[in-house]
């Protein structure tokens, strides 16, 4: 049975991602900590933390990798109608902690959460330092959906999303894709696929291709730096019907 390496809290080294397990898909290492330096080092290598409250910190690099190219986001008829109604507003980086809480809220479809207190504190710190970003969807002054993730160089690493009304998280994702197109971001890392992501146009690429994106875009100058502001508006997104 394969042995999973334990990370030394005093070192930022990770095993080569080629050593990640096939089952469970992508499990690479255990332990370490959730310091800003370690999390940034992980993302730049295509590694992310994902674990539950009762578990040690688990680090993953799945093969294949699910990604979404912003220009290929799929907008079906019901979503297109919701976007055209425009009875909502969308913002970036105005309610990060509330989005985290929304993503962590338990429901029949989400009986457990990996956003532990430790993870929450880590990403709040990353947001304060300009690395983690949120998209908020509002109806009036009520937050009805959103998503958050990491922006490193010119790549966005999606983490989680939530909806309190139909299509709210999809509206957030469409606006993120539109803005990232304008900024020249080539893809959104979605980590592991599911039916929801498939319905939005996500696809799988192999690990080597994903690493090429990491090598090329993670070290590029971020645009913008620190707090993000949404300037894009629905109506000029290219999307298949």
mmCIF file of C-alpha atoms in Angstrom:
data_model
loop_
_atom_site.group_PDB
_atom_site.id
_atom_site.type_symbol
_atom_site.label_atom_id
_atom_site.label_comp_id
_atom_site.label_asym_id
_atom_site.label_seq_id
_atom_site.Cartn_x
_atom_site.Cartn_y
_atom_site.Cartn_z
ATOM 1 C CA UNK A 1 0.000 0.000 0.000
ATOM 2 C CA UNK A 2 1.480 3.407 -0.959
ATOM 3 C CA UNK A 3 2.863 5.599 1.809
ATOM 4 C CA UNK A 4 1.651 9.217 1.883
ATOM 5 C CA UNK A 5 4.427 11.659 2.814
ATOM 6 C CA UNK A 6 3.962 13.829 5.892
ATOM 7 C CA UNK A 7 5.002 17.442 5.408
ATOM 8 C CA UNK A 8 7.409 19.134 7.798
ATOM 9 C CA UNK A 9 5.887 22.329 9.217
ATOM 10 C CA UNK A 10 9.312 23.974 8.998
ATOM 11 C CA UNK A 11 9.747 23.309 5.266
ATOM 12 C CA UNK A 12 7.653 24.349 2.270
ATOM 13 C CA UNK A 13 8.676 21.393 0.129
ATOM 14 C CA UNK A 14 6.026 19.247 -1.570
ATOM 15 C CA UNK A 15 6.480 15.861 -3.245
ATOM 16 C CA UNK A 16 6.492 15.768 -7.030
ATOM 17 C CA UNK A 17 2.858 15.821 -8.176
ATOM 18 C CA UNK A 18 3.564 12.779 -10.346
ATOM 19 C CA UNK A 19 3.594 10.808 -7.074
ATOM 20 C CA UNK A 20 -0.043 11.641 -6.295
ATOM 21 C CA UNK A 21 -2.252 8.603 -5.803
ATOM 22 C CA UNK A 22 -4.682 7.314 -8.386
ATOM 23 C CA UNK A 23 -7.078 6.224 -5.611
ATOM 24 C CA UNK A 24 -8.115 8.446 -3.997
ATOM 25 C CA UNK A 25 -7.399 10.476 -7.104
ATOM 26 C CA UNK A 26 -4.761 13.104 -6.485
ATOM 27 C CA UNK A 27 -3.915 12.616 -2.814
ATOM 28 C CA UNK A 28 -0.304 13.747 -2.554
ATOM 29 C CA UNK A 29 0.678 14.578 1.027
ATOM 30 C CA UNK A 30 -0.530 15.030 4.593
ATOM 31 C CA UNK A 31 0.244 17.560 7.294
ATOM 32 C CA UNK A 32 2.182 20.785 7.229
ATOM 33 C CA UNK A 33 0.198 23.929 7.923
ATOM 34 C CA UNK A 34 -2.000 26.511 6.206
ATOM 35 C CA UNK A 35 0.447 29.385 6.249
ATOM 36 C CA UNK A 36 0.209 31.898 3.427
ATOM 37 C CA UNK A 37 3.606 30.835 2.137
ATOM 38 C CA UNK A 38 2.698 27.145 2.010
ATOM 39 C CA UNK A 39 -0.680 27.697 0.347
ATOM 40 C CA UNK A 40 0.832 29.941 -2.337
ATOM 41 C CA UNK A 41 3.644 27.454 -2.928
ATOM 42 C CA UNK A 42 1.050 24.700 -3.282
ATOM 43 C CA UNK A 43 -1.145 26.503 -5.806
ATOM 44 C CA UNK A 44 1.846 27.401 -7.946
ATOM 45 C CA UNK A 45 2.553 23.656 -8.187
ATOM 46 C CA UNK A 46 -1.045 22.673 -8.910
ATOM 47 C CA UNK A 47 -1.676 21.452 -5.350
ATOM 48 C CA UNK A 48 -4.510 22.451 -3.029
ATOM 49 C CA UNK A 49 -5.650 21.638 0.546
ATOM 50 C CA UNK A 50 -8.934 19.771 1.013
ATOM 51 C CA UNK A 51 -9.907 17.948 4.187
ATOM 52 C CA UNK A 52 -12.654 17.671 6.788
ATOM 53 C CA UNK A 53 -12.670 18.718 10.438
ATOM 54 C CA UNK A 54 -11.766 15.257 11.744
ATOM 55 C CA UNK A 55 -8.841 14.817 9.336
ATOM 56 C CA UNK A 56 -5.284 16.138 9.163
ATOM 57 C CA UNK A 57 -4.527 18.611 6.370
ATOM 58 C CA UNK A 58 -4.648 16.726 3.063
ATOM 59 C CA UNK A 59 -2.988 18.028 -0.109
ATOM 60 C CA UNK A 60 -4.237 17.077 -3.588
ATOM 61 C CA UNK A 61 -3.224 17.241 -7.239
ATOM 62 C CA UNK A 62 -5.805 15.266 -9.263
ATOM 63 C CA UNK A 63 -5.285 13.761 -12.707
ATOM 64 C CA UNK A 64 -6.985 14.810 -14.951
ATOM 65 C CA UNK A 65 -7.627 18.423 -13.963
ATOM 66 C CA UNK A 66 -10.957 20.143 -14.492
ATOM 67 C CA UNK A 67 -10.702 23.669 -15.905
ATOM 68 C CA UNK A 68 -13.018 26.251 -17.422
ATOM 69 C CA UNK A 69 -11.841 28.506 -20.219
ATOM 70 C CA UNK A 70 -13.610 31.840 -19.594
ATOM 71 C CA UNK A 71 -14.550 32.344 -23.236
ATOM 72 C CA UNK A 72 -16.222 28.927 -23.288
ATOM 73 C CA UNK A 73 -18.564 29.367 -20.330
ATOM 74 C CA UNK A 74 -21.901 27.854 -21.309
ATOM 75 C CA UNK A 75 -25.064 29.900 -20.782
ATOM 76 C CA UNK A 76 -28.251 27.900 -21.244
ATOM 77 C CA UNK A 77 -31.661 29.433 -21.920
ATOM 78 C CA UNK A 78 -32.847 29.695 -18.328
ATOM 79 C CA UNK A 79 -29.576 31.274 -17.225
ATOM 80 C CA UNK A 80 -29.631 33.649 -20.188
ATOM 81 C CA UNK A 81 -33.132 34.778 -19.182
ATOM 82 C CA UNK A 82 -31.994 35.331 -15.605
ATOM 83 C CA UNK A 83 -29.017 37.373 -16.799
ATOM 84 C CA UNK A 84 -31.184 39.478 -19.103
ATOM 85 C CA UNK A 85 -33.720 40.237 -16.373
ATOM 86 C CA UNK A 86 -30.980 42.019 -14.502
ATOM 87 C CA UNK A 87 -32.877 42.015 -11.197
ATOM 88 C CA UNK A 88 -29.641 41.547 -9.274
ATOM 89 C CA UNK A 89 -26.256 43.203 -8.848
ATOM 90 C CA UNK A 90 -22.792 41.661 -8.844
ATOM 91 C CA UNK A 91 -19.639 42.802 -7.069
ATOM 92 C CA UNK A 92 -16.091 41.640 -6.412
ATOM 93 C CA UNK A 93 -14.345 41.596 -3.037
ATOM 94 C CA UNK A 94 -17.013 43.415 -1.027
ATOM 95 C CA UNK A 95 -18.207 40.592 1.265
ATOM 96 C CA UNK A 96 -15.512 37.917 1.275
ATOM 97 C CA UNK A 97 -16.241 36.576 4.765
ATOM 98 C CA UNK A 98 -19.966 36.362 3.996
ATOM 99 C CA UNK A 99 -19.229 34.388 0.830
ATOM 100 C CA UNK A 100 -17.029 32.026 2.850
ATOM 101 C CA UNK A 101 -19.888 31.524 5.292
ATOM 102 C CA UNK A 102 -22.313 30.889 2.442
ATOM 103 C CA UNK A 103 -20.014 28.265 0.957
ATOM 104 C CA UNK A 104 -19.618 26.573 4.346
ATOM 105 C CA UNK A 105 -23.336 26.440 5.196
ATOM 106 C CA UNK A 106 -24.691 22.911 5.432
ATOM 107 C CA UNK A 107 -27.728 21.843 3.419
ATOM 108 C CA UNK A 108 -29.340 18.613 2.121
ATOM 109 C CA UNK A 109 -27.107 18.906 -0.943
ATOM 110 C CA UNK A 110 -24.084 19.832 1.202
ATOM 111 C CA UNK A 111 -24.192 17.599 4.324
ATOM 112 C CA UNK A 112 -20.559 18.339 5.197
ATOM 113 C CA UNK A 113 -18.044 21.104 4.683
ATOM 114 C CA UNK A 114 -14.297 21.239 4.215
ATOM 115 C CA UNK A 115 -14.200 24.957 5.131
ATOM 116 C CA UNK A 116 -13.003 24.366 8.671
ATOM 117 C CA UNK A 117 -12.227 27.186 11.097
ATOM 118 C CA UNK A 118 -8.553 26.743 10.197
ATOM 119 C CA UNK A 119 -9.280 26.972 6.461
ATOM 120 C CA UNK A 120 -11.529 29.978 6.973
ATOM 121 C CA UNK A 121 -8.840 31.848 8.897
ATOM 122 C CA UNK A 122 -6.236 31.007 6.247
ATOM 123 C CA UNK A 123 -8.317 32.296 3.328
ATOM 124 C CA UNK A 124 -9.404 35.410 5.213
ATOM 125 C CA UNK A 125 -5.714 36.181 5.632
ATOM 126 C CA UNK A 126 -5.071 35.515 1.944
ATOM 127 C CA UNK A 127 -7.937 37.846 1.058
ATOM 128 C CA UNK A 128 -6.534 40.570 3.295
ATOM 129 C CA UNK A 129 -3.197 40.225 1.491
ATOM 130 C CA UNK A 130 -4.829 40.428 -1.959
ATOM 131 C CA UNK A 131 -4.585 36.776 -3.017
ATOM 132 C CA UNK A 132 -8.076 35.408 -2.374
ATOM 133 C CA UNK A 133 -11.081 37.003 -4.066
ATOM 134 C CA UNK A 134 -14.852 36.752 -3.946
ATOM 135 C CA UNK A 135 -17.725 37.338 -6.338
ATOM 136 C CA UNK A 136 -21.011 38.383 -4.732
ATOM 137 C CA UNK A 137 -24.508 38.317 -6.229
ATOM 138 C CA UNK A 138 -27.065 40.558 -4.539
ATOM 139 C CA UNK A 139 -30.793 41.094 -4.638
ATOM 140 C CA UNK A 140 -31.045 44.504 -3.114
ATOM 141 C CA UNK A 141 -28.916 44.309 0.010
ATOM 142 C CA UNK A 142 -29.341 40.542 0.379
ATOM 143 C CA UNK A 143 -26.499 38.231 -0.626
ATOM 144 C CA UNK A 144 -28.089 35.456 -2.717
ATOM 145 C CA UNK A 145 -25.003 33.693 -4.069
ATOM 146 C CA UNK A 146 -21.345 33.892 -4.867
ATOM 147 C CA UNK A 147 -18.008 32.182 -5.152
ATOM 148 C CA UNK A 148 -14.421 32.602 -4.052
ATOM 149 C CA UNK A 149 -10.976 31.508 -5.133
ATOM 150 C CA UNK A 150 -7.345 32.472 -5.527
ATOM 151 C CA UNK A 151 -5.787 34.798 -8.068
ATOM 152 C CA UNK A 152 -2.090 34.097 -8.666
ATOM 153 C CA UNK A 153 -0.387 35.805 -11.573
ATOM 154 C CA UNK A 154 -2.907 35.505 -14.385
ATOM 155 C CA UNK A 155 -4.660 32.330 -13.264
ATOM 156 C CA UNK A 156 -7.764 31.994 -11.115
ATOM 157 C CA UNK A 157 -8.140 28.961 -8.860
ATOM 158 C CA UNK A 158 -11.789 28.394 -7.985
ATOM 159 C CA UNK A 159 -12.518 27.076 -4.502
ATOM 160 C CA UNK A 160 -16.233 27.012 -3.738
ATOM 161 C CA UNK A 161 -19.582 28.613 -4.571
ATOM 162 C CA UNK A 162 -23.107 28.781 -3.183
ATOM 163 C CA UNK A 163 -26.640 29.780 -4.150
ATOM 164 C CA UNK A 164 -29.593 30.871 -2.050
ATOM 165 C CA UNK A 165 -31.698 31.456 -5.160
ATOM 166 C CA UNK A 166 -31.829 29.677 -8.511
ATOM 167 C CA UNK A 167 -28.918 30.501 -10.841
ATOM 168 C CA UNK A 168 -27.175 32.803 -8.339
ATOM 169 C CA UNK A 169 -23.830 30.977 -8.351
ATOM 170 C CA UNK A 170 -24.036 30.647 -12.136
ATOM 171 C CA UNK A 171 -24.543 34.405 -12.444
ATOM 172 C CA UNK A 172 -21.430 34.858 -10.295
ATOM 173 C CA UNK A 173 -19.439 32.494 -12.506
ATOM 174 C CA UNK A 174 -20.556 34.171 -15.753
ATOM 175 C CA UNK A 175 -19.485 37.581 -14.443
ATOM 176 C CA UNK A 176 -16.159 36.179 -13.277
ATOM 177 C CA UNK A 177 -15.576 34.649 -16.719
ATOM 178 C CA UNK A 178 -16.459 37.897 -18.453
ATOM 179 C CA UNK A 179 -14.088 39.947 -16.308
ATOM 180 C CA UNK A 180 -11.271 37.420 -16.579
ATOM 181 C CA UNK A 181 -11.592 37.507 -20.371
ATOM 182 C CA UNK A 182 -11.075 41.261 -20.297
ATOM 183 C CA UNK A 183 -8.028 40.846 -18.063
ATOM 184 C CA UNK A 184 -6.522 38.144 -20.264
ATOM 185 C CA UNK A 185 -6.761 35.236 -17.823
ATOM 186 C CA UNK A 186 -6.677 32.015 -19.885
ATOM 187 C CA UNK A 187 -8.469 29.630 -17.525
ATOM 188 C CA UNK A 188 -10.125 28.940 -14.204
ATOM 189 C CA UNK A 189 -8.869 25.926 -12.277
ATOM 190 C CA UNK A 190 -11.918 23.977 -11.088
ATOM 191 C CA UNK A 191 -9.867 21.181 -9.480
ATOM 192 C CA UNK A 192 -12.283 18.230 -9.748
ATOM 193 C CA UNK A 193 -15.239 17.977 -12.101
ATOM 194 C CA UNK A 194 -18.929 17.480 -11.314
ATOM 195 C CA UNK A 195 -22.252 17.767 -13.117
ATOM 196 C CA UNK A 196 -22.596 21.445 -12.227
ATOM 197 C CA UNK A 197 -19.219 22.358 -13.710
ATOM 198 C CA UNK A 198 -19.868 20.203 -16.761
ATOM 199 C CA UNK A 199 -23.109 22.117 -17.342
ATOM 200 C CA UNK A 200 -21.140 25.388 -17.353
ATOM 201 C CA UNK A 201 -18.664 24.213 -19.982
ATOM 202 C CA UNK A 202 -15.797 22.906 -17.858
ATOM 203 C CA UNK A 203 -13.531 20.256 -19.342
ATOM 204 C CA UNK A 204 -10.674 18.008 -18.317
ATOM 205 C CA UNK A 205 -7.027 18.466 -19.253
ATOM 206 C CA UNK A 206 -4.060 16.304 -18.323
ATOM 207 C CA UNK A 207 -1.633 17.215 -15.583
ATOM 208 C CA UNK A 208 1.216 18.107 -17.942
ATOM 209 C CA UNK A 209 -0.948 20.587 -19.840
ATOM 210 C CA UNK A 210 -2.126 22.139 -16.586
ATOM 211 C CA UNK A 211 1.453 22.478 -15.367
ATOM 212 C CA UNK A 212 2.331 24.333 -18.567
ATOM 213 C CA UNK A 213 -0.341 26.895 -17.687
ATOM 214 C CA UNK A 214 1.062 27.154 -14.167
ATOM 215 C CA UNK A 215 4.600 27.699 -15.430
ATOM 216 C CA UNK A 216 3.536 30.312 -17.975
ATOM 217 C CA UNK A 217 0.920 32.332 -16.097
ATOM 218 C CA UNK A 218 1.506 32.081 -12.337
ATOM 219 C CA UNK A 219 4.597 34.262 -12.524
ATOM 220 C CA UNK A 220 3.062 36.915 -14.770
ATOM 221 C CA UNK A 221 2.176 40.269 -13.270
ATOM 222 C CA UNK A 222 -1.325 40.138 -11.824
ATOM 223 C CA UNK A 223 -3.862 42.444 -13.360
ATOM 224 C CA UNK A 224 -5.201 43.948 -11.177
ATOM 225 C CA UNK A 225 -3.269 43.688 -7.917
ATOM 226 C CA UNK A 226 -4.922 43.309 -4.497
ATOM 227 C CA UNK A 227 -8.633 44.211 -4.404
ATOM 228 C CA UNK A 228 -10.602 43.347 -7.515
ATOM 229 C CA UNK A 229 -13.328 45.539 -8.994
ATOM 230 C CA UNK A 230 -15.941 44.303 -11.453
ATOM 231 C CA UNK A 231 -16.113 46.441 -14.592
ATOM 232 C CA UNK A 232 -17.572 43.860 -17.000
ATOM 233 C CA UNK A 233 -21.301 43.766 -17.658
ATOM 234 C CA UNK A 234 -23.406 41.007 -19.169
ATOM 235 C CA UNK A 235 -24.037 41.410 -22.880
ATOM 236 C CA UNK A 236 -20.515 41.218 -24.249
ATOM 237 C CA UNK A 237 -19.605 37.672 -23.246
ATOM 238 C CA UNK A 238 -18.880 35.144 -25.967
ATOM 239 C CA UNK A 239 -20.613 31.889 -25.089
ATOM 240 C CA UNK A 240 -22.084 28.962 -26.989
ATOM 241 C CA UNK A 241 -25.878 28.844 -26.895
#
